Amino acid sequence: MEFPRFLLGDNTDYPEAIFVVHTEFPRFIINLQDDEVEWLEDFDKNDEEELKNEAENLIQEASEFYDREVERYQE
């Protein structure tokens, strides 16, 4: 099964949360309400430097994805 790069997540136990799931490496879930990120990968020391460089861009892309989806719902 092929997944989109980003997915929206919702849970009534967290009514204020706005979850975006990144399905490609490095996989993560971000709560856009507080920018808390949960990584779904195990990283070694070699990965950490690359992750630092890429994380900011991926989090920005997740936020842009959410904004785009909200606009589409409002149309």
mmCIF file of C-alpha atoms in Angstrom:
data_model
loop_
_atom_site.group_PDB
_atom_site.id
_atom_site.type_symbol
_atom_site.label_atom_id
_atom_site.label_comp_id
_atom_site.label_asym_id
_atom_site.label_seq_id
_atom_site.Cartn_x
_atom_site.Cartn_y
_atom_site.Cartn_z
ATOM 1 C CA MET A 1 0.000 0.000 0.000
ATOM 2 C CA GLU A 2 1.269 3.442 -0.874
ATOM 3 C CA PHE A 3 0.717 6.301 1.586
ATOM 4 C CA PRO A 4 0.824 10.041 0.987
ATOM 5 C CA ARG A 5 3.900 11.769 2.364
ATOM 6 C CA PHE A 6 1.846 13.557 5.065
ATOM 7 C CA LEU A 7 -1.358 12.549 6.862
ATOM 8 C CA LEU A 8 -3.563 14.466 9.291
ATOM 9 C CA GLY A 9 -4.273 12.742 12.595
ATOM 10 C CA ASP A 10 -7.130 13.409 14.986
ATOM 11 C CA ASN A 11 -8.019 12.046 18.402
ATOM 12 C CA THR A 12 -10.875 13.150 20.658
ATOM 13 C CA ASP A 13 -8.676 12.515 23.717
ATOM 14 C CA TYR A 14 -6.556 15.475 22.517
ATOM 15 C CA PRO A 15 -9.149 17.968 21.271
ATOM 16 C CA GLU A 16 -6.680 20.862 20.935
ATOM 17 C CA ALA A 17 -3.968 18.830 19.175
ATOM 18 C CA ILE A 18 -3.236 19.101 15.460
ATOM 19 C CA PHE A 19 -1.292 15.985 14.469
ATOM 20 C CA VAL A 20 0.563 15.632 11.178
ATOM 21 C CA VAL A 21 2.221 12.298 10.386
ATOM 22 C CA HIS A 22 5.247 12.178 8.067
ATOM 23 C CA THR A 23 5.251 8.708 6.489
ATOM 24 C CA GLU A 24 8.669 8.727 4.812
ATOM 25 C CA PHE A 25 12.112 8.479 6.389
ATOM 26 C CA PRO A 26 12.583 9.943 8.888
ATOM 27 C CA ARG A 27 9.049 9.136 10.039
ATOM 28 C CA PHE A 28 7.572 11.325 12.760
ATOM 29 C CA ILE A 29 4.393 12.735 14.241
ATOM 30 C CA ILE A 30 4.253 16.433 15.041
ATOM 31 C CA ASN A 31 1.657 18.199 17.123
ATOM 32 C CA LEU A 32 1.404 21.603 15.464
ATOM 33 C CA GLN A 33 -0.286 23.020 18.555
ATOM 34 C CA ASP A 34 3.031 22.972 20.441
ATOM 35 C CA ASP A 35 5.536 21.755 17.781
ATOM 36 C CA GLU A 36 6.292 18.625 19.828
ATOM 37 C CA VAL A 37 7.812 15.943 17.588
ATOM 38 C CA GLU A 38 7.802 12.201 18.197
ATOM 39 C CA TRP A 39 10.293 10.393 15.967
ATOM 40 C CA LEU A 40 9.243 6.927 14.815
ATOM 41 C CA GLU A 41 12.796 5.928 13.900
ATOM 42 C CA ASP A 42 15.836 4.891 15.895
ATOM 43 C CA PHE A 43 18.832 7.049 15.054
ATOM 44 C CA ASP A 44 22.511 6.449 15.590
ATOM 45 C CA LYS A 45 25.193 9.116 15.995
ATOM 46 C CA ASN A 46 25.802 9.240 12.225
ATOM 47 C CA ASP A 47 22.141 10.039 11.571
ATOM 48 C CA GLU A 48 21.883 12.811 14.150
ATOM 49 C CA GLU A 49 23.736 15.474 12.163
ATOM 50 C CA GLU A 50 21.712 14.803 9.010
ATOM 51 C CA LEU A 51 18.522 14.780 11.076
ATOM 52 C CA LYS A 52 19.280 18.181 12.588
ATOM 53 C CA ASN A 53 19.716 19.646 9.119
ATOM 54 C CA GLU A 54 16.584 18.044 7.715
ATOM 55 C CA ALA A 55 14.236 18.338 10.709
ATOM 56 C CA GLU A 56 13.580 22.062 10.382
ATOM 57 C CA ASN A 57 12.646 21.707 6.706
ATOM 58 C CA LEU A 58 10.383 18.713 7.360
ATOM 59 C CA ILE A 59 8.567 20.470 10.181
ATOM 60 C CA GLN A 60 8.007 23.495 7.941
ATOM 61 C CA GLU A 61 6.656 21.211 5.204
ATOM 62 C CA ALA A 62 4.297 19.565 7.722
ATOM 63 C CA SER A 63 2.952 22.968 8.702
ATOM 64 C CA GLU A 64 2.488 23.981 5.056
ATOM 65 C CA PHE A 65 0.687 20.674 4.392
ATOM 66 C CA TYR A 66 -1.717 21.385 7.247
ATOM 67 C CA ASP A 67 -2.407 24.916 6.006
ATOM 68 C CA ARG A 68 -3.100 23.579 2.499
ATOM 69 C CA GLU A 69 -5.476 20.916 3.823
ATOM 70 C CA VAL A 70 -7.402 23.433 5.934
ATOM 71 C CA GLU A 71 -7.806 25.682 2.899
ATOM 72 C CA ARG A 72 -9.171 22.755 0.886
ATOM 73 C CA TYR A 73 -11.705 21.879 3.598
ATOM 74 C CA GLN A 74 -12.942 25.460 3.643
ATOM 75 C CA GLU A 75 -13.581 25.516 -0.123
#
